Amino acid sequence: MQTLLITGTNTHSGKTILTLALAAYWQKYRPGRSLGVMKPIQTGYGDREQYHRLLKLDQSLTQINPIHFTAPLAPPLAAAQEGLSINLENLWQQFKSLHQSREFVLVEGLGGLGSPLTWETTVADLAWDWRLPTVLVVPVALGALGQAVAHVALARQCRVHLKGIILNCLHPCTGQEIRDWGNPKLMQALTDVPVLGCLPHLKQPTNLQHLAEAAAGLDLECLIPGP
């Protein structure tokens, strides 16, 4: 069994696209091998519904996303609005149950590594507490290099096992723009973390064939179990 946490430099960095791409690749090229997808905490509408609708998962919405709040806010603030608290121990038990029953589990974080889950913990803390190998998604944009350096520093401070970085084109990018804004060689030199590829901008981000093809262009040996 193997697990991978997908985190990013912020909200809308491309975590969901990478999760969908890896899941689509797994289901296309690892037929018959079990896959689990988990979004431990979600605020607002979006990711869990996409996973439930697009992927052939033997999971309910609640199994995909055990904790959900209506307001699109940081979880402790969204929970407070509803008069609720966040029980990370219960969340851990649900993750363990999924992990024990699947060959590969993709866990999508919320926001960036520094995003709060409770008043005391962040996504980085969860990655360490659950011992989750992690990949960092960095959008190709001005400032990408600094964001990558800052998040890798946070990962090291919190003892996160960071397997690599994936660049993501939120908008159509030329090769020159990728080299100018998210230069893989410079990013790797500054962080000492391998850049495992770049996701192209997808005009149809819900097309499973296109998602699987996008994943095929990444260094998958570092991301998913072998045949």
PDB file of C-alpha atoms in Angstrom:
ATOM      1  CA  MET A   1       0.000   0.000   0.000  1.00  0.00           C
ATOM      2  CA  GLN A   2       1.194   3.497  -0.822  1.00  0.00           C
ATOM      3  CA  THR A   3      -0.104   6.967  -0.043  1.00  0.00           C
ATOM      4  CA  LEU A   4       0.617  10.358  -1.551  1.00  0.00           C
ATOM      5  CA  LEU A   5      -0.412  13.740  -0.186  1.00  0.00           C
ATOM      6  CA  ILE A   6      -0.946  16.417  -2.826  1.00  0.00           C
ATOM      7  CA  THR A   7      -0.435  19.896  -1.444  1.00  0.00           C
ATOM      8  CA  GLY A   8       0.219  23.251  -3.063  1.00  0.00           C
ATOM      9  CA  THR A   9       1.536  26.719  -2.459  1.00  0.00           C
ATOM     10  CA  ASN A  10      -2.011  28.036  -1.919  1.00  0.00           C
ATOM     11  CA  THR A  11      -5.632  27.558  -2.894  1.00  0.00           C
ATOM     12  CA  HIS A  12      -6.188  27.202  -6.649  1.00  0.00           C
ATOM     13  CA  SER A  13      -2.632  25.991  -7.211  1.00  0.00           C
ATOM     14  CA  GLY A  14      -3.699  22.836  -9.069  1.00  0.00           C
ATOM     15  CA  LYS A  15      -3.952  20.187  -6.337  1.00  0.00           C
ATOM     16  CA  THR A  16      -7.270  18.880  -7.626  1.00  0.00           C
ATOM     17  CA  ILE A  17      -6.044  18.676 -11.227  1.00  0.00           C
ATOM     18  CA  LEU A  18      -2.970  16.686 -10.180  1.00  0.00           C
ATOM     19  CA  THR A  19      -5.062  14.395  -7.974  1.00  0.00           C
ATOM     20  CA  LEU A  20      -7.491  13.768 -10.836  1.00  0.00           C
ATOM     21  CA  ALA A  21      -4.633  13.224 -13.304  1.00  0.00           C
ATOM     22  CA  LEU A  22      -2.899  10.648 -11.114  1.00  0.00           C
ATOM     23  CA  ALA A  23      -6.204   8.917 -10.363  1.00  0.00           C
ATOM     24  CA  ALA A  24      -7.142   8.835 -14.062  1.00  0.00           C
ATOM     25  CA  TYR A  25      -3.728   7.396 -14.958  1.00  0.00           C
ATOM     26  CA  TRP A  26      -3.996   4.747 -12.227  1.00  0.00           C
ATOM     27  CA  GLN A  27      -7.462   3.649 -13.306  1.00  0.00           C
ATOM     28  CA  LYS A  28      -6.446   3.515 -16.989  1.00  0.00           C
ATOM     29  CA  TYR A  29      -3.098   1.754 -16.612  1.00  0.00           C
ATOM     30  CA  ARG A  30      -3.589  -0.204 -13.372  1.00  0.00           C
ATOM     31  CA  PRO A  31      -6.970  -1.819 -14.093  1.00  0.00           C
ATOM     32  CA  GLY A  32      -8.298  -3.944 -11.289  1.00  0.00           C
ATOM     33  CA  ARG A  33      -5.980  -2.415  -8.691  1.00  0.00           C
ATOM     34  CA  SER A  34      -7.752  -0.558  -5.914  1.00  0.00           C
ATOM     35  CA  LEU A  35      -7.565   3.204  -5.515  1.00  0.00           C
ATOM     36  CA  GLY A  36      -8.746   5.470  -2.719  1.00  0.00           C
ATOM     37  CA  VAL A  37      -9.099   9.240  -2.792  1.00  0.00           C
ATOM     38  CA  MET A  38      -9.482  11.362   0.315  1.00  0.00           C
ATOM     39  CA  LYS A  39     -10.003  15.056   0.906  1.00  0.00           C
ATOM     40  CA  PRO A  40      -9.856  15.036   4.721  1.00  0.00           C
ATOM     41  CA  ILE A  41     -11.420  18.479   5.174  1.00  0.00           C
ATOM     42  CA  GLN A  42     -13.280  20.551   2.605  1.00  0.00           C
ATOM     43  CA  THR A  43     -14.824  23.967   2.980  1.00  0.00           C
ATOM     44  CA  GLY A  44     -17.285  25.093   0.341  1.00  0.00           C
ATOM     45  CA  TYR A  45     -18.269  23.200  -2.798  1.00  0.00           C
ATOM     46  CA  GLY A  46     -15.971  21.528  -5.283  1.00  0.00           C
ATOM     47  CA  ASP A  47     -13.373  18.794  -4.952  1.00  0.00           C
ATOM     48  CA  ARG A  48     -15.237  15.930  -3.327  1.00  0.00           C
ATOM     49  CA  GLU A  49     -18.089  16.336  -5.794  1.00  0.00           C
ATOM     50  CA  GLN A  50     -15.666  16.173  -8.735  1.00  0.00           C
ATOM     51  CA  TYR A  51     -13.979  13.026  -7.423  1.00  0.00           C
ATOM     52  CA  HIS A  52     -17.309  11.344  -6.763  1.00  0.00           C
ATOM     53  CA  ARG A  53     -18.668  12.268 -10.205  1.00  0.00           C
ATOM     54  CA  LEU A  54     -15.635  11.634 -12.415  1.00  0.00           C
ATOM     55  CA  LEU A  55     -13.779   8.704 -10.859  1.00  0.00           C
ATOM     56  CA  LYS A  56     -14.980   5.129 -10.491  1.00  0.00           C
ATOM     57  CA  LEU A  57     -14.423   4.950  -6.759  1.00  0.00           C
ATOM     58  CA  ASP A  58     -16.024   2.508  -4.384  1.00  0.00           C
ATOM     59  CA  GLN A  59     -16.454   5.352  -1.905  1.00  0.00           C
ATOM     60  CA  SER A  60     -19.301   7.530  -0.716  1.00  0.00           C
ATOM     61  CA  LEU A  61     -19.029  11.323  -0.559  1.00  0.00           C
ATOM     62  CA  THR A  62     -18.428  11.039   3.184  1.00  0.00           C
ATOM     63  CA  GLN A  63     -15.652   8.490   2.704  1.00  0.00           C
ATOM     64  CA  ILE A  64     -13.996  10.775   0.165  1.00  0.00           C
ATOM     65  CA  ASN A  65     -14.457  13.818   2.363  1.00  0.00           C
ATOM     66  CA  PRO A  66     -15.184  13.000   6.027  1.00  0.00           C
ATOM     67  CA  ILE A  67     -15.338  16.618   7.234  1.00  0.00           C
ATOM     68  CA  HIS A  68     -17.183  19.257   5.217  1.00  0.00           C
ATOM     69  CA  PHE A  69     -18.217  22.805   6.043  1.00  0.00           C
ATOM     70  CA  THR A  70     -20.399  25.055   3.931  1.00  0.00           C
ATOM     71  CA  ALA A  71     -18.474  28.324   4.228  1.00  0.00           C
ATOM     72  CA  PRO A  72     -15.372  28.570   1.961  1.00  0.00           C
ATOM     73  CA  LEU A  73     -13.127  29.610   4.847  1.00  0.00           C
ATOM     74  CA  ALA A  74     -10.188  28.182   6.776  1.00  0.00           C
ATOM     75  CA  PRO A  75     -11.534  25.044   8.530  1.00  0.00           C
ATOM     76  CA  PRO A  76     -11.387  26.341  12.135  1.00  0.00           C
ATOM     77  CA  LEU A  77     -13.304  29.466  11.113  1.00  0.00           C
ATOM     78  CA  ALA A  78     -15.811  27.534   8.998  1.00  0.00           C
ATOM     79  CA  ALA A  79     -16.350  25.082  11.871  1.00  0.00           C
ATOM     80  CA  ALA A  80     -16.881  27.933  14.335  1.00  0.00           C
ATOM     81  CA  GLN A  81     -19.584  29.407  12.086  1.00  0.00           C
ATOM     82  CA  GLU A  82     -21.480  26.121  12.344  1.00  0.00           C
ATOM     83  CA  GLY A  83     -20.837  25.693  16.081  1.00  0.00           C
ATOM     84  CA  LEU A  84     -18.720  22.600  15.469  1.00  0.00           C
ATOM     85  CA  SER A  85     -15.198  21.397  16.237  1.00  0.00           C
ATOM     86  CA  ILE A  86     -12.741  19.328  14.180  1.00  0.00           C
ATOM     87  CA  ASN A  87     -11.838  15.882  15.506  1.00  0.00           C
ATOM     88  CA  LEU A  88      -8.517  14.910  13.936  1.00  0.00           C
ATOM     89  CA  GLU A  89      -8.409  11.567  15.759  1.00  0.00           C
ATOM     90  CA  ASN A  90     -11.649  10.483  14.110  1.00  0.00           C
ATOM     91  CA  LEU A  91     -10.261  11.707  10.788  1.00  0.00           C
ATOM     92  CA  TRP A  92      -7.125   9.598  11.339  1.00  0.00           C
ATOM     93  CA  GLN A  93      -9.198   6.477  11.995  1.00  0.00           C
ATOM     94  CA  GLN A  94     -11.106   6.987   8.741  1.00  0.00           C
ATOM     95  CA  PHE A  95      -7.864   7.466   6.847  1.00  0.00           C
ATOM     96  CA  LYS A  96      -6.404   4.273   8.355  1.00  0.00           C
ATOM     97  CA  SER A  97      -9.470   2.311   7.312  1.00  0.00           C
ATOM     98  CA  LEU A  98      -9.161   3.557   3.728  1.00  0.00           C
ATOM     99  CA  HIS A  99      -5.400   2.994   3.664  1.00  0.00           C
ATOM    100  CA  GLN A 100      -5.773  -0.606   4.817  1.00  0.00           C
ATOM    101  CA  SER A 101      -8.286  -1.435   2.094  1.00  0.00           C
ATOM    102  CA  ARG A 102      -6.607   0.167  -0.956  1.00  0.00           C
ATOM    103  CA  GLU A 103      -3.351  -0.376  -2.846  1.00  0.00           C
ATOM    104  CA  PHE A 104      -2.908   3.335  -3.481  1.00  0.00           C
ATOM    105  CA  VAL A 105      -4.445   6.322  -1.700  1.00  0.00           C
ATOM    106  CA  LEU A 106      -4.330   9.919  -2.918  1.00  0.00           C
ATOM    107  CA  VAL A 107      -4.895  12.524  -0.205  1.00  0.00           C
ATOM    108  CA  GLU A 108      -5.595  16.078  -1.303  1.00  0.00           C
ATOM    109  CA  GLY A 109      -4.716  18.757   1.206  1.00  0.00           C
ATOM    110  CA  LEU A 110      -6.505  22.035   1.708  1.00  0.00           C
ATOM    111  CA  GLY A 111      -4.821  25.282   0.677  1.00  0.00           C
ATOM    112  CA  GLY A 112      -1.054  25.189   1.159  1.00  0.00           C
ATOM    113  CA  LEU A 113       1.221  23.438   3.625  1.00  0.00           C
ATOM    114  CA  GLY A 114       0.758  26.290   6.079  1.00  0.00           C
ATOM    115  CA  SER A 115      -3.034  26.327   5.836  1.00  0.00           C
ATOM    116  CA  PRO A 116      -4.735  25.763   9.209  1.00  0.00           C
ATOM    117  CA  LEU A 117      -6.797  22.647   9.868  1.00  0.00           C
ATOM    118  CA  THR A 118      -7.562  23.495  13.485  1.00  0.00           C
ATOM    119  CA  TRP A 119      -6.579  26.329  15.813  1.00  0.00           C
ATOM    120  CA  GLU A 120      -3.356  24.422  16.579  1.00  0.00           C
ATOM    121  CA  THR A 121      -2.449  22.434  13.441  1.00  0.00           C
ATOM    122  CA  THR A 122      -1.697  22.962   9.751  1.00  0.00           C
ATOM    123  CA  VAL A 123      -1.584  20.760   6.659  1.00  0.00           C
ATOM    124  CA  ALA A 124       2.162  20.375   7.242  1.00  0.00           C
ATOM    125  CA  ASP A 125       1.467  19.031  10.743  1.00  0.00           C
ATOM    126  CA  LEU A 126      -0.987  16.512   9.290  1.00  0.00           C
ATOM    127  CA  ALA A 127       1.593  15.387   6.725  1.00  0.00           C
ATOM    128  CA  TRP A 128       4.067  14.673   9.514  1.00  0.00           C
ATOM    129  CA  ASP A 129       1.580  13.157  11.962  1.00  0.00           C
ATOM    130  CA  TRP A 130       0.221  10.774   9.316  1.00  0.00           C
ATOM    131  CA  ARG A 131       3.692  10.155   7.803  1.00  0.00           C
ATOM    132  CA  LEU A 132       2.457  11.053   4.326  1.00  0.00           C
ATOM    133  CA  PRO A 133       4.903  11.241   1.418  1.00  0.00           C
ATOM    134  CA  THR A 134       4.079  14.571  -0.186  1.00  0.00           C
ATOM    135  CA  VAL A 135       4.254  16.314  -3.545  1.00  0.00           C
ATOM    136  CA  LEU A 136       4.085  20.106  -3.836  1.00  0.00           C
ATOM    137  CA  VAL A 137       2.167  21.746  -6.705  1.00  0.00           C
ATOM    138  CA  VAL A 138       3.555  25.137  -7.755  1.00  0.00           C
ATOM    139  CA  PRO A 139       1.623  27.243 -10.294  1.00  0.00           C
ATOM    140  CA  VAL A 140       3.683  28.654 -13.154  1.00  0.00           C
ATOM    141  CA  ALA A 141       3.469  32.394 -12.503  1.00  0.00           C
ATOM    142  CA  LEU A 142       5.625  35.309 -11.486  1.00  0.00           C
ATOM    143  CA  GLY A 143       6.763  34.562  -7.923  1.00  0.00           C
ATOM    144  CA  ALA A 144       6.693  30.772  -8.341  1.00  0.00           C
ATOM    145  CA  LEU A 145      10.351  30.383  -7.395  1.00  0.00           C
ATOM    146  CA  GLY A 146       9.958  32.255  -4.105  1.00  0.00           C
ATOM    147  CA  GLN A 147       6.776  30.341  -3.260  1.00  0.00           C
ATOM    148  CA  ALA A 148       8.553  27.038  -3.869  1.00  0.00           C
ATOM    149  CA  VAL A 149      11.526  28.013  -1.699  1.00  0.00           C
ATOM    150  CA  ALA A 150       9.257  29.157   1.155  1.00  0.00           C
ATOM    151  CA  HIS A 151       7.124  26.009   1.098  1.00  0.00           C
ATOM    152  CA  VAL A 152      10.093  23.663   0.927  1.00  0.00           C
ATOM    153  CA  ALA A 153      11.551  25.465   3.960  1.00  0.00           C
ATOM    154  CA  LEU A 154       8.261  24.954   5.818  1.00  0.00           C
ATOM    155  CA  ALA A 155       8.199  21.284   4.792  1.00  0.00           C
ATOM    156  CA  ARG A 156      11.684  20.778   6.211  1.00  0.00           C
ATOM    157  CA  GLN A 157      10.825  22.618   9.414  1.00  0.00           C
ATOM    158  CA  CYS A 158       7.795  20.365   9.898  1.00  0.00           C
ATOM    159  CA  ARG A 159       9.693  17.193   8.846  1.00  0.00           C
ATOM    160  CA  VAL A 160       7.447  16.561   5.844  1.00  0.00           C
ATOM    161  CA  HIS A 161       8.727  13.881   3.460  1.00  0.00           C
ATOM    162  CA  LEU A 162       8.650  15.955   0.273  1.00  0.00           C
ATOM    163  CA  LYS A 163       9.103  13.666  -2.740  1.00  0.00           C
ATOM    164  CA  GLY A 164       9.140  16.405  -5.347  1.00  0.00           C
ATOM    165  CA  ILE A 165       7.605  19.447  -6.971  1.00  0.00           C
ATOM    166  CA  ILE A 166       5.123  19.547  -9.852  1.00  0.00           C
ATOM    167  CA  LEU A 167       4.753  22.742 -11.866  1.00  0.00           C
ATOM    168  CA  ASN A 168       1.225  23.507 -13.030  1.00  0.00           C
ATOM    169  CA  CYS A 169       0.085  25.754 -15.866  1.00  0.00           C
ATOM    170  CA  LEU A 170      -3.135  27.293 -14.587  1.00  0.00           C
ATOM    171  CA  HIS A 171      -3.279  29.192 -17.869  1.00  0.00           C
ATOM    172  CA  PRO A 172      -1.757  28.379 -21.276  1.00  0.00           C
ATOM    173  CA  CYS A 173       2.033  28.740 -20.914  1.00  0.00           C
ATOM    174  CA  THR A 174       4.777  28.821 -23.503  1.00  0.00           C
ATOM    175  CA  GLY A 175       8.046  27.024 -22.890  1.00  0.00           C
ATOM    176  CA  GLN A 176       9.701  30.406 -22.423  1.00  0.00           C
ATOM    177  CA  GLU A 177       7.176  31.450 -19.776  1.00  0.00           C
ATOM    178  CA  ILE A 178       7.817  28.235 -17.863  1.00  0.00           C
ATOM    179  CA  ARG A 179      11.558  28.879 -17.995  1.00  0.00           C
ATOM    180  CA  ASP A 180      11.098  32.519 -16.960  1.00  0.00           C
ATOM    181  CA  TRP A 181       8.609  32.054 -14.101  1.00  0.00           C
ATOM    182  CA  GLY A 182       9.137  28.531 -12.803  1.00  0.00           C
ATOM    183  CA  ASN A 183      12.536  27.566 -14.112  1.00  0.00           C
ATOM    184  CA  PRO A 184      12.897  23.902 -13.092  1.00  0.00           C
ATOM    185  CA  LYS A 185      16.706  23.957 -12.908  1.00  0.00           C
ATOM    186  CA  LEU A 186      16.779  27.056 -10.706  1.00  0.00           C
ATOM    187  CA  MET A 187      13.905  25.797  -8.551  1.00  0.00           C
ATOM    188  CA  GLN A 188      15.647  22.493  -8.012  1.00  0.00           C
ATOM    189  CA  ALA A 189      18.955  24.199  -7.255  1.00  0.00           C
ATOM    190  CA  LEU A 190      17.365  26.536  -4.692  1.00  0.00           C
ATOM    191  CA  THR A 191      15.284  23.884  -2.930  1.00  0.00           C
ATOM    192  CA  ASP A 192      17.324  20.691  -3.406  1.00  0.00           C
ATOM    193  CA  VAL A 193      13.998  19.013  -4.252  1.00  0.00           C
ATOM    194  CA  PRO A 194      13.458  17.349  -7.647  1.00  0.00           C
ATOM    195  CA  VAL A 195      11.032  18.948 -10.084  1.00  0.00           C
ATOM    196  CA  LEU A 196       9.049  15.965 -11.365  1.00  0.00           C
ATOM    197  CA  GLY A 197       7.424  17.601 -14.363  1.00  0.00           C
ATOM    198  CA  CYS A 198       4.940  20.217 -15.476  1.00  0.00           C
ATOM    199  CA  LEU A 199       1.213  19.767 -15.949  1.00  0.00           C
ATOM    200  CA  PRO A 200       0.053  21.514 -19.113  1.00  0.00           C
ATOM    201  CA  HIS A 201      -3.001  23.740 -19.131  1.00  0.00           C
ATOM    202  CA  LEU A 202      -5.998  21.508 -19.843  1.00  0.00           C
ATOM    203  CA  LYS A 203      -8.897  22.984 -21.816  1.00  0.00           C
ATOM    204  CA  GLN A 204     -11.081  20.098 -20.616  1.00  0.00           C
ATOM    205  CA  PRO A 205      -9.918  19.453 -17.038  1.00  0.00           C
ATOM    206  CA  THR A 206     -12.675  16.883 -16.506  1.00  0.00           C
ATOM    207  CA  ASN A 207     -11.695  14.707 -19.483  1.00  0.00           C
ATOM    208  CA  LEU A 208     -10.180  11.572 -17.941  1.00  0.00           C
ATOM    209  CA  GLN A 209      -8.232  10.674 -21.096  1.00  0.00           C
ATOM    210  CA  HIS A 210      -6.596  14.099 -21.193  1.00  0.00           C
ATOM    211  CA  LEU A 211      -5.884  13.920 -17.467  1.00  0.00           C
ATOM    212  CA  ALA A 212      -4.235  10.504 -17.789  1.00  0.00           C
ATOM    213  CA  GLU A 213      -2.115  11.774 -20.698  1.00  0.00           C
ATOM    214  CA  ALA A 214      -1.044  14.779 -18.614  1.00  0.00           C
ATOM    215  CA  ALA A 215       0.009  12.475 -15.772  1.00  0.00           C
ATOM    216  CA  ALA A 216       1.975  10.303 -18.203  1.00  0.00           C
ATOM    217  CA  GLY A 217       4.299  13.237 -18.825  1.00  0.00           C
ATOM    218  CA  LEU A 218       5.382  13.359 -15.168  1.00  0.00           C
ATOM    219  CA  ASP A 219       8.078  11.369 -13.375  1.00  0.00           C
ATOM    220  CA  LEU A 220       5.612   8.769 -12.173  1.00  0.00           C
ATOM    221  CA  GLU A 221       8.220   6.481 -10.637  1.00  0.00           C
ATOM    222  CA  CYS A 222       8.421   8.951  -7.769  1.00  0.00           C
ATOM    223  CA  LEU A 223       4.660   9.351  -7.428  1.00  0.00           C
ATOM    224  CA  ILE A 224       2.760   6.084  -7.834  1.00  0.00           C
ATOM    225  CA  PRO A 225       3.414   2.380  -7.261  1.00  0.00           C
ATOM    226  CA  GLY A 226       4.869   0.434 -10.163  1.00  0.00           C
ATOM    227  CA  PRO A 227       3.072  -2.209 -12.246  1.00  0.00           C
TER     228      PRO A 227
END
